[in-house]
Amino acid sequence: MIKMIYNTFFQRSLTSVRDLTRQDFELLFDVTDKLIQHNSNYNICSGKTLGCIFFEPSTRTRLSFESAMSYIGGNTLATSNILSSTQKGESLADTIKIISLYSDVLVLRHPLDGSSKFASEISTKPIINAGSGTEEHPTQTIQDLYTINKETKKIDGLKIAIVGDLKYGRTVYSLLYGLSSYDVTVYLISPEALRIRSDSIYDIKKKLQLTESTELNDYIHDLDVIYVTRIQKERFQDKEEYFKVRGSYVIDNSVIKKLKKNSIILHPLPRLDEIPNNIDTSKHAKYFKQAEYGKYTRAALLGLILTKNGFEHK
Amino acid sequence: MIKMIYNTFFQRSLTSVRDLTRQDFELLFDVTDKLIQHNSNYNICSGKTLGCIFFEPSTRTRLSFESAMSYIGGNTLATSNILSSTQKGESLADTIKIISLYSDVLVLRHPLDGSSKFASEISTKPIINAGSGTEEHPTQTIQDLYTINKETKKIDGLKIAIVGDLKYGRTVYSLLYGLSSYDVTVYLISPEALRIRSDSIYDIKKKLQLTESTELNDYIHDLDVIYVTRIQKERFQDKEEYFKVRGSYVIDNSVIKKLKKNSIILHPLPRLDEIPNNIDTSKHAKYFKQAEYGKYTRAALLGLILTKNGFEHK
Amino acid sequence: MIKMIYNTFFQRSLTSVRDLTRQDFELLFDVTDKLIQHNSNYNICSGKTLGCIFFEPSTRTRLSFESAMSYIGGNTLATSNILSSTQKGESLADTIKIISLYSDVLVLRHPLDGSSKFASEISTKPIINAGSGTEEHPTQTIQDLYTINKETKKIDGLKIAIVGDLKYGRTVYSLLYGLSSYDVTVYLISPEALRIRSDSIYDIKKKLQLTESTELNDYIHDLDVIYVTRIQKERFQDKEEYFKVRGSYVIDNSVIKKLKKNSIILHPLPRLDEIPNNIDTSKHAKYFKQAEYGKYTRAALLGLILTKNGFEHK
């Protein structure tokens, strides 16, 4: 059966999570559902090529894009090592331009804010931001929101804690912007030293019902979603401080016991020891599901960018 | 025409050559024959993705898997460099788990015995052992036995010499386990210092008619298969000893002259100077055929693991 | 509609630009036009595999081949790192032989003249020279001539300047050999120190109407094609000499103003500062078009080598 969709993604770049509306998320969720149900490839992107330009190390994001592209029938250029061009003195702009000529869509990870926007102005093909600067990781947010919606059957009305290093993780800021399209209550749980950078979310503070705290325990009994992030030792000048705070945010069995029946634990991964391995088999643990959904949400995004109505005819 | 097969490989890991029965080998040989005859791709694994995790360098094994996957229509993730995740402090178990979520089947090479079994317990997808520890290299054995069967029209009844470094090569142990499913006579020809580790084959000694010797010359006239392996200088503490033994196992023209009319020379490659280049054009030389068959035997294995009856309908 | 072609490329190596006739170029141009018009993949090389062997760094050439292979439905082996085999002491000949067994066609870049010819004698599959020694880069020449023909509607009768480092760039020599199949006037514009190596083009001097000069300005008003190359600082022992000559060959706005209405500027890329970025939007600037055409000319070549008449039936 053919379902008409208005594909707002077709041939457009996705540089910022701030450009995604609730309708965009819902379209992505719909297409992702179809891709998972179908459980075989759509092959709608046969002959299409994905170019990856990564200026920061990334295994899981790059592989999930590559795997997603393969799932819909396309190929990925082996562009992880782009040193050769830059060795010859080529400008970054020329490198991006050239790789865009050889690709149908590009994925960029870069340490600078705005790099993705800059690239989209140079590139002849759509750019997907796969992580830039300290605030943007829109495809992670799509994956996170898809997981929440899939595993709790809704997003509106949920009580969501984001726990750990809220200062440095781009995932956190991106997620908050994504959540601002929904009606949710958010608890920001972190050590003092790793509190959210308040300026970076000033324009969504009113849309989200935000509570900041250092104590996960005060809210744990009432949460629907616990989104855990890594606390990296390197962030602390005082290592004793690190060892002190680290323990308070470990999701071990004593924490699990306090959870509501249907609450879920998420983590963008990779994890260190903030979630011990023995939690993996808990019914609350959904972080590997979340990782797996990342393949299908990215396949949905790539397919929508590359084909006007490729998903309708299946 | 549809031929019904009972596909024992479907969605199962292959971690040890010891798990392969004679029936398993015969199924693999059948499917490989079909793939070679067809001489065009089957495309049965379109949209399927292979993940490669290599903790030891390997060109030919990795490329033969990648080429095999391509032959049946699938893609391979560029996972050769998995440093990025481990740099971020992720455990090996999590890395394997995540890559398995993005793949439909995984190939693992690792220096430790049992690594493949360990990985198969973590992975959500089937694992193929592409070489582990000192004893296991099951896909090399499938390729070796396929070549013997194809080039001599049988395996039962053959007289087979395995020549060179029998102590360290995992290929040798794997091959002996594979041969133990057949009725063959095996000559283990090596210098004293590189004799087979007897303990490692204790349970198949009775099944194989084994003879150990340092003298290839004593048996050369009567052999059907000469399976040559590298002798690596690094194995010898006494370098003079190395230069002494090396010469006795070089398959040069004087050795070739003594061979039975239909005998074949195999080598898992890469070779050093144990087979000089001028032997490559001899009718006995089948080691490049053997390498080529590795593509098709692996395509057969991958196809059987990934599709229940994909090969039947062609 | 089926158009019968005599495919002279089928299953043959392309090691030298000197082997390409005018008819060969025209066949390649025809097929390239079809591929671009079609604007979707032909999928004629599904299940086919390209092996890349690069002994010199290359981003754009490698990626354009990979992208081209993807466009016609095939895959590319991740063979950029071939250290593993050579670490084990394998000869180059064996490495090439083995990779050829796992591929349907190979692409080789190597610093030595004749490397490609040598490889084609070892390989069991066709070899495409992707740059060897100081004189051969046949696929760049195909791309260059295609661009000239496409953008000026002809090649015969054109006045073409090749500007910059004419001594060291293999692109220049390859292009001159390609142009010698046509009736063109060529101006070789370079600083004294970077003049063409006259011996290397002795056999085509008569076929091309060649003029050597250090002054671009003397010819600029009358040119149809300005083919600009990089001038690399490292080529100069006297750095002051470098800074002196560099300026005279920069294609800036003052040069652009002198150009004939329909003249075009080409560059094999990567560029340094010989063409400033602000020229990119000029109607004369065709170097990014040229880069893009490289994908389709290579797809045409790969398709013709891999399929006898695959392009006819579309």
JSON list of C-alpha atoms in Angstrom, two decimals, chain A residues 29-203:
[
{"chain": "A", "resi": 29, "resn": "PHE", "atom": "CA", "xyz": [10.12, 7.14, 13.55]},
{"chain": "A", "resi": 30, "resn": "ASP", "atom": "CA", "xyz": [7.57, 5.90, 11.02]},
{"chain": "A", "resi": 31, "resn": "VAL", "atom": "CA", "xyz": [10.15, 5.05, 8.38]},
{"chain": "A", "resi": 32, "resn": "THR", "atom": "CA", "xyz": [12.39, 3.41, 10.98]},
{"chain": "A", "resi": 33, "resn": "ASP", "atom": "CA", "xyz": [9.51, 1.21, 12.13]},
{"chain": "A", "resi": 34, "resn": "LYS", "atom": "CA", "xyz": [8.94, 0.12, 8.55]},
{"chain": "A", "resi": 35, "resn": "LEU", "atom": "CA", "xyz": [12.61, -0.68, 8.04]},
{"chain": "A", "resi": 36, "resn": "ILE", "atom": "CA", "xyz": [12.74, -2.81, 11.18]},
{"chain": "A", "resi": 37, "resn": "GLN", "atom": "CA", "xyz": [9.50, -4.63, 10.45]},
{"chain": "A", "resi": 38, "resn": "HIS", "atom": "CA", "xyz": [10.49, -5.37, 6.91]},
{"chain": "A", "resi": 39, "resn": "ASN", "atom": "CA", "xyz": [13.60, -7.09, 8.29]},
{"chain": "A", "resi": 40, "resn": "SER", "atom": "CA", "xyz": [15.22, -7.31, 4.91]},
{"chain": "A", "resi": 41, "resn": "ASN", "atom": "CA", "xyz": [16.78, -4.63, 2.80]},
{"chain": "A", "resi": 42, "resn": "TYR", "atom": "CA", "xyz": [14.81, -2.13, 0.78]},
{"chain": "A", "resi": 43, "resn": "ASN", "atom": "CA", "xyz": [17.57, -1.74, -1.78]},
{"chain": "A", "resi": 44, "resn": "ILE", "atom": "CA", "xyz": [16.25, 1.72, -2.60]},
{"chain": "A", "resi": 45, "resn": "CYS", "atom": "CA", "xyz": [19.75, 3.22, -2.57]},
{"chain": "A", "resi": 46, "resn": "SER", "atom": "CA", "xyz": [21.46, 0.76, -4.89]},
{"chain": "A", "resi": 47, "resn": "GLY", "atom": "CA", "xyz": [24.29, 2.56, -6.69]},
{"chain": "A", "resi": 48, "resn": "LYS", "atom": "CA", "xyz": [24.24, 5.40, -4.16]},
{"chain": "A", "resi": 49, "resn": "THR", "atom": "CA", "xyz": [27.40, 6.27, -2.27]},
{"chain": "A", "resi": 50, "resn": "LEU", "atom": "CA", "xyz": [27.97, 7.66, 1.23]},
{"chain": "A", "resi": 51, "resn": "GLY", "atom": "CA", "xyz": [31.12, 9.68, 1.91]},
{"chain": "A", "resi": 52, "resn": "CYS", "atom": "CA", "xyz": [32.35, 9.79, 5.53]},
{"chain": "A", "resi": 53, "resn": "ILE", "atom": "CA", "xyz": [34.62, 12.59, 6.68]},
{"chain": "A", "resi": 54, "resn": "PHE", "atom": "CA", "xyz": [35.71, 12.09, 10.26]},
{"chain": "A", "resi": 55, "resn": "PHE", "atom": "CA", "xyz": [38.09, 14.51, 11.94]},
{"chain": "A", "resi": 56, "resn": "GLU", "atom": "CA", "xyz": [37.55, 12.88, 15.32]},
{"chain": "A", "resi": 57, "resn": "PRO", "atom": "CA", "xyz": [37.81, 9.19, 16.10]},
{"chain": "A", "resi": 58, "resn": "SER", "atom": "CA", "xyz": [34.50, 7.38, 15.99]},
{"chain": "A", "resi": 59, "resn": "THR", "atom": "CA", "xyz": [33.79, 3.71, 15.63]},
{"chain": "A", "resi": 60, "resn": "ARG", "atom": "CA", "xyz": [30.16, 3.30, 16.48]},
{"chain": "A", "resi": 61, "resn": "THR", "atom": "CA", "xyz": [28.79, 6.37, 14.71]},
{"chain": "A", "resi": 62, "resn": "ARG", "atom": "CA", "xyz": [30.76, 5.68, 11.54]},
{"chain": "A", "resi": 63, "resn": "LEU", "atom": "CA", "xyz": [29.91, 1.97, 11.53]},
{"chain": "A", "resi": 64, "resn": "SER", "atom": "CA", "xyz": [26.23, 2.59, 12.21]},
{"chain": "A", "resi": 65, "resn": "PHE", "atom": "CA", "xyz": [26.09, 4.91, 9.18]},
{"chain": "A", "resi": 66, "resn": "GLU", "atom": "CA", "xyz": [27.98, 2.42, 7.04]},
{"chain": "A", "resi": 67, "resn": "SER", "atom": "CA", "xyz": [25.75, -0.41, 8.17]},
{"chain": "A", "resi": 68, "resn": "ALA", "atom": "CA", "xyz": [22.64, 1.72, 7.59]},
{"chain": "A", "resi": 69, "resn": "MET", "atom": "CA", "xyz": [23.76, 2.58, 4.07]},
{"chain": "A", "resi": 70, "resn": "SER", "atom": "CA", "xyz": [24.40, -1.08, 3.33]},
{"chain": "A", "resi": 71, "resn": "TYR", "atom": "CA", "xyz": [20.94, -1.98, 4.67]},
{"chain": "A", "resi": 72, "resn": "ILE", "atom": "CA", "xyz": [19.24, 0.20, 2.05]},
{"chain": "A", "resi": 73, "resn": "GLY", "atom": "CA", "xyz": [21.49, -1.09, -0.73]},
{"chain": "A", "resi": 74, "resn": "GLY", "atom": "CA", "xyz": [24.17, 1.60, -0.94]},
{"chain": "A", "resi": 75, "resn": "ASN", "atom": "CA", "xyz": [27.91, 1.75, -0.48]},
{"chain": "A", "resi": 76, "resn": "THR", "atom": "CA", "xyz": [30.25, 3.77, 1.71]},
{"chain": "A", "resi": 77, "resn": "LEU", "atom": "CA", "xyz": [33.52, 5.30, 0.52]},
{"chain": "A", "resi": 78, "resn": "ALA", "atom": "CA", "xyz": [36.55, 4.39, 2.62]},
{"chain": "A", "resi": 79, "resn": "THR", "atom": "CA", "xyz": [37.32, 7.99, 3.46]},
{"chain": "A", "resi": 80, "resn": "SER", "atom": "CA", "xyz": [38.40, 7.56, 7.06]},
{"chain": "A", "resi": 81, "resn": "ASN", "atom": "CA", "xyz": [41.96, 8.47, 6.14]},
{"chain": "A", "resi": 82, "resn": "ILE", "atom": "CA", "xyz": [41.83, 11.77, 4.33]},
{"chain": "A", "resi": 83, "resn": "LEU", "atom": "CA", "xyz": [45.43, 12.68, 5.12]},
{"chain": "A", "resi": 84, "resn": "SER", "atom": "CA", "xyz": [46.64, 12.12, 1.58]},
{"chain": "A", "resi": 85, "resn": "SER", "atom": "CA", "xyz": [44.93, 15.23, 0.21]},
{"chain": "A", "resi": 86, "resn": "THR", "atom": "CA", "xyz": [45.82, 17.42, 3.11]},
{"chain": "A", "resi": 87, "resn": "GLN", "atom": "CA", "xyz": [49.42, 16.17, 2.85]},
{"chain": "A", "resi": 88, "resn": "LYS", "atom": "CA", "xyz": [49.45, 17.64, -0.62]},
{"chain": "A", "resi": 89, "resn": "GLY", "atom": "CA", "xyz": [48.44, 20.98, 0.87]},
{"chain": "A", "resi": 90, "resn": "GLU", "atom": "CA", "xyz": [44.80, 20.96, -0.21]},
{"chain": "A", "resi": 91, "resn": "SER", "atom": "CA", "xyz": [42.39, 23.17, 1.71]},
{"chain": "A", "resi": 92, "resn": "LEU", "atom": "CA", "xyz": [39.66, 21.57, 3.80]},
{"chain": "A", "resi": 93, "resn": "ALA", "atom": "CA", "xyz": [37.06, 23.25, 1.60]},
{"chain": "A", "resi": 94, "resn": "ASP", "atom": "CA", "xyz": [38.47, 21.61, -1.54]},
{"chain": "A", "resi": 95, "resn": "THR", "atom": "CA", "xyz": [38.64, 18.22, 0.17]},
{"chain": "A", "resi": 96, "resn": "ILE", "atom": "CA", "xyz": [34.99, 18.43, 1.19]},
{"chain": "A", "resi": 97, "resn": "LYS", "atom": "CA", "xyz": [33.99, 19.66, -2.27]},
{"chain": "A", "resi": 98, "resn": "ILE", "atom": "CA", "xyz": [35.81, 16.85, -4.03]},
{"chain": "A", "resi": 99, "resn": "ILE", "atom": "CA", "xyz": [34.49, 14.08, -1.78]},
{"chain": "A", "resi": 100, "resn": "SER", "atom": "CA", "xyz": [31.01, 15.51, -2.26]},
{"chain": "A", "resi": 101, "resn": "LEU", "atom": "CA", "xyz": [31.44, 15.14, -6.04]},
{"chain": "A", "resi": 102, "resn": "TYR", "atom": "CA", "xyz": [32.13, 11.43, -5.55]},
{"chain": "A", "resi": 103, "resn": "SER", "atom": "CA", "xyz": [29.29, 10.86, -3.07]},
{"chain": "A", "resi": 104, "resn": "ASP", "atom": "CA", "xyz": [25.52, 11.19, -3.00]},
{"chain": "A", "resi": 105, "resn": "VAL", "atom": "CA", "xyz": [25.42, 12.20, 0.66]},
{"chain": "A", "resi": 106, "resn": "LEU", "atom": "CA", "xyz": [28.12, 13.00, 3.22]},
{"chain": "A", "resi": 107, "resn": "VAL", "atom": "CA", "xyz": [28.57, 12.43, 6.93]},
{"chain": "A", "resi": 108, "resn": "LEU", "atom": "CA", "xyz": [30.86, 14.78, 8.81]},
{"chain": "A", "resi": 109, "resn": "ARG", "atom": "CA", "xyz": [32.32, 14.68, 12.30]},
{"chain": "A", "resi": 110, "resn": "HIS", "atom": "CA", "xyz": [34.45, 17.61, 13.33]},
{"chain": "A", "resi": 111, "resn": "PRO", "atom": "CA", "xyz": [35.53, 19.14, 16.69]},
{"chain": "A", "resi": 112, "resn": "LEU", "atom": "CA", "xyz": [34.42, 22.66, 15.77]},
{"chain": "A", "resi": 113, "resn": "ASP", "atom": "CA", "xyz": [30.96, 24.14, 16.25]},
{"chain": "A", "resi": 114, "resn": "GLY", "atom": "CA", "xyz": [29.50, 25.14, 12.92]},
{"chain": "A", "resi": 115, "resn": "SER", "atom": "CA", "xyz": [31.79, 22.87, 10.88]},
{"chain": "A", "resi": 116, "resn": "SER", "atom": "CA", "xyz": [28.81, 21.03, 9.54]},
{"chain": "A", "resi": 117, "resn": "LYS", "atom": "CA", "xyz": [27.02, 24.20, 8.46]},
{"chain": "A", "resi": 118, "resn": "PHE", "atom": "CA", "xyz": [30.22, 25.41, 6.81]},
{"chain": "A", "resi": 119, "resn": "ALA", "atom": "CA", "xyz": [30.61, 22.09, 4.98]},
{"chain": "A", "resi": 120, "resn": "SER", "atom": "CA", "xyz": [27.01, 22.16, 3.78]},
{"chain": "A", "resi": 121, "resn": "GLU", "atom": "CA", "xyz": [27.68, 25.46, 2.03]},
{"chain": "A", "resi": 122, "resn": "ILE", "atom": "CA", "xyz": [30.65, 24.00, 0.16]},
{"chain": "A", "resi": 123, "resn": "SER", "atom": "CA", "xyz": [29.36, 20.54, -0.55]},
{"chain": "A", "resi": 124, "resn": "THR", "atom": "CA", "xyz": [27.39, 19.79, -3.72]},
{"chain": "A", "resi": 125, "resn": "LYS", "atom": "CA", "xyz": [25.53, 17.05, -1.82]},
{"chain": "A", "resi": 126, "resn": "PRO", "atom": "CA", "xyz": [23.60, 16.97, 1.47]},
{"chain": "A", "resi": 127, "resn": "ILE", "atom": "CA", "xyz": [25.70, 16.89, 4.65]},
{"chain": "A", "resi": 128, "resn": "ILE", "atom": "CA", "xyz": [24.68, 15.00, 7.78]},
{"chain": "A", "resi": 129, "resn": "ASN", "atom": "CA", "xyz": [26.25, 16.24, 11.00]},
{"chain": "A", "resi": 130, "resn": "ALA", "atom": "CA", "xyz": [27.62, 13.20, 12.86]},
{"chain": "A", "resi": 131, "resn": "GLY", "atom": "CA", "xyz": [28.83, 15.24, 15.80]},
{"chain": "A", "resi": 132, "resn": "SER", "atom": "CA", "xyz": [30.28, 18.74, 15.85]},
{"chain": "A", "resi": 133, "resn": "GLY", "atom": "CA", "xyz": [31.62, 20.94, 18.58]},
{"chain": "A", "resi": 134, "resn": "THR", "atom": "CA", "xyz": [30.18, 20.61, 22.06]},
{"chain": "A", "resi": 135, "resn": "GLU", "atom": "CA", "xyz": [26.48, 20.75, 21.31]},
{"chain": "A", "resi": 136, "resn": "GLU", "atom": "CA", "xyz": [25.39, 19.03, 18.14]},
{"chain": "A", "resi": 137, "resn": "HIS", "atom": "CA", "xyz": [24.88, 15.34, 17.45]},
{"chain": "A", "resi": 138, "resn": "PRO", "atom": "CA", "xyz": [21.48, 15.28, 15.76]},
{"chain": "A", "resi": 139, "resn": "THR", "atom": "CA", "xyz": [21.51, 11.64, 14.57]},
{"chain": "A", "resi": 140, "resn": "GLN", "atom": "CA", "xyz": [22.27, 10.49, 18.13]},
{"chain": "A", "resi": 141, "resn": "THR", "atom": "CA", "xyz": [19.24, 12.44, 19.28]},
{"chain": "A", "resi": 142, "resn": "ILE", "atom": "CA", "xyz": [17.01, 10.87, 16.62]},
{"chain": "A", "resi": 143, "resn": "GLN", "atom": "CA", "xyz": [18.20, 7.47, 17.83]},
{"chain": "A", "resi": 144, "resn": "ASP", "atom": "CA", "xyz": [17.64, 8.44, 21.49]},
{"chain": "A", "resi": 145, "resn": "LEU", "atom": "CA", "xyz": [14.13, 9.78, 20.94]},
{"chain": "A", "resi": 146, "resn": "TYR", "atom": "CA", "xyz": [13.22, 6.81, 18.74]},
{"chain": "A", "resi": 147, "resn": "THR", "atom": "CA", "xyz": [14.33, 4.45, 21.53]},
{"chain": "A", "resi": 148, "resn": "ILE", "atom": "CA", "xyz": [12.36, 6.32, 24.20]},
{"chain": "A", "resi": 149, "resn": "ASN", "atom": "CA", "xyz": [9.24, 6.35, 22.03]},
{"chain": "A", "resi": 150, "resn": "LYS", "atom": "CA", "xyz": [9.61, 2.70, 21.04]},
{"chain": "A", "resi": 151, "resn": "GLU", "atom": "CA", "xyz": [10.36, 1.34, 24.50]},
{"chain": "A", "resi": 152, "resn": "THR", "atom": "CA", "xyz": [7.93, 3.46, 26.56]},
{"chain": "A", "resi": 153, "resn": "LYS", "atom": "CA", "xyz": [5.26, 3.88, 23.80]},
{"chain": "A", "resi": 154, "resn": "LYS", "atom": "CA", "xyz": [5.30, 7.68, 24.16]},
{"chain": "A", "resi": 155, "resn": "ILE", "atom": "CA", "xyz": [7.47, 10.72, 24.88]},
{"chain": "A", "resi": 156, "resn": "ASP", "atom": "CA", "xyz": [4.97, 13.32, 26.09]},
{"chain": "A", "resi": 157, "resn": "GLY", "atom": "CA", "xyz": [4.45, 13.21, 29.82]},
{"chain": "A", "resi": 158, "resn": "LEU", "atom": "CA", "xyz": [7.64, 11.31, 30.67]},
{"chain": "A", "resi": 159, "resn": "LYS", "atom": "CA", "xyz": [9.97, 12.06, 33.57]},
{"chain": "A", "resi": 160, "resn": "ILE", "atom": "CA", "xyz": [13.52, 11.84, 32.23]},
{"chain": "A", "resi": 161, "resn": "ALA", "atom": "CA", "xyz": [16.79, 12.09, 34.13]},
{"chain": "A", "resi": 162, "resn": "ILE", "atom": "CA", "xyz": [20.04, 12.83, 32.32]},
{"chain": "A", "resi": 163, "resn": "VAL", "atom": "CA", "xyz": [22.87, 11.70, 34.56]},
{"chain": "A", "resi": 164, "resn": "GLY", "atom": "CA", "xyz": [26.62, 12.17, 34.68]},
{"chain": "A", "resi": 165, "resn": "ASP", "atom": "CA", "xyz": [28.80, 14.62, 32.75]},
{"chain": "A", "resi": 166, "resn": "LEU", "atom": "CA", "xyz": [26.34, 17.26, 31.57]},
{"chain": "A", "resi": 167, "resn": "LYS", "atom": "CA", "xyz": [28.98, 19.88, 30.90]},
{"chain": "A", "resi": 168, "resn": "TYR", "atom": "CA", "xyz": [31.00, 18.40, 28.06]},
{"chain": "A", "resi": 169, "resn": "GLY", "atom": "CA", "xyz": [28.91, 15.80, 26.27]},
{"chain": "A", "resi": 170, "resn": "ARG", "atom": "CA", "xyz": [27.44, 17.07, 22.99]},
{"chain": "A", "resi": 171, "resn": "THR", "atom": "CA", "xyz": [24.94, 14.24, 23.21]},
{"chain": "A", "resi": 172, "resn": "VAL", "atom": "CA", "xyz": [23.28, 15.87, 26.22]},
{"chain": "A", "resi": 173, "resn": "TYR", "atom": "CA", "xyz": [22.74, 19.26, 24.59]},
{"chain": "A", "resi": 174, "resn": "SER", "atom": "CA", "xyz": [21.50, 17.68, 21.40]},
{"chain": "A", "resi": 175, "resn": "LEU", "atom": "CA", "xyz": [19.05, 15.50, 23.35]},
{"chain": "A", "resi": 176, "resn": "LEU", "atom": "CA", "xyz": [17.70, 18.47, 25.33]},
{"chain": "A", "resi": 177, "resn": "TYR", "atom": "CA", "xyz": [16.99, 20.32, 22.09]},
{"chain": "A", "resi": 178, "resn": "GLY", "atom": "CA", "xyz": [15.26, 17.24, 20.74]},
{"chain": "A", "resi": 179, "resn": "LEU", "atom": "CA", "xyz": [13.19, 16.84, 23.90]},
{"chain": "A", "resi": 180, "resn": "SER", "atom": "CA", "xyz": [12.09, 20.48, 23.72]},
{"chain": "A", "resi": 181, "resn": "SER", "atom": "CA", "xyz": [9.71, 19.45, 20.92]},
{"chain": "A", "resi": 182, "resn": "TYR", "atom": "CA", "xyz": [7.87, 17.32, 23.48]},
{"chain": "A", "resi": 183, "resn": "ASP", "atom": "CA", "xyz": [6.13, 17.90, 26.78]},
{"chain": "A", "resi": 184, "resn": "VAL", "atom": "CA", "xyz": [8.50, 16.30, 29.28]},
{"chain": "A", "resi": 185, "resn": "THR", "atom": "CA", "xyz": [9.96, 16.81, 32.75]},
{"chain": "A", "resi": 186, "resn": "VAL", "atom": "CA", "xyz": [13.75, 16.69, 32.80]},
{"chain": "A", "resi": 187, "resn": "TYR", "atom": "CA", "xyz": [16.08, 16.16, 35.77]},
{"chain": "A", "resi": 188, "resn": "LEU", "atom": "CA", "xyz": [19.70, 17.14, 35.18]},
{"chain": "A", "resi": 189, "resn": "ILE", "atom": "CA", "xyz": [21.73, 15.07, 37.64]},
{"chain": "A", "resi": 190, "resn": "SER", "atom": "CA", "xyz": [25.47, 15.76, 37.84]},
{"chain": "A", "resi": 191, "resn": "PRO", "atom": "CA", "xyz": [28.31, 16.57, 40.18]},
{"chain": "A", "resi": 192, "resn": "GLU", "atom": "CA", "xyz": [28.79, 20.30, 40.79]},
{"chain": "A", "resi": 193, "resn": "ALA", "atom": "CA", "xyz": [31.81, 20.44, 38.52]},
{"chain": "A", "resi": 194, "resn": "LEU", "atom": "CA", "xyz": [29.99, 18.91, 35.58]},
{"chain": "A", "resi": 195, "resn": "ARG", "atom": "CA", "xyz": [26.74, 20.89, 35.63]},
{"chain": "A", "resi": 196, "resn": "ILE", "atom": "CA", "xyz": [25.04, 21.83, 32.41]},
{"chain": "A", "resi": 197, "resn": "ARG", "atom": "CA", "xyz": [26.32, 24.98, 30.66]},
{"chain": "A", "resi": 198, "resn": "SER", "atom": "CA", "xyz": [23.22, 27.02, 31.26]},
{"chain": "A", "resi": 199, "resn": "ASP", "atom": "CA", "xyz": [23.87, 29.50, 28.45]},
{"chain": "A", "resi": 200, "resn": "SER", "atom": "CA", "xyz": [23.81, 26.75, 25.88]},
{"chain": "A", "resi": 201, "resn": "ILE", "atom": "CA", "xyz": [20.22, 25.86, 26.56]},
{"chain": "A", "resi": 202, "resn": "TYR", "atom": "CA", "xyz": [18.80, 29.28, 27.43]},
{"chain": "A", "resi": 203, "resn": "ASP", "atom": "CA", "xyz": [16.25, 29.24, 24.60]}
]
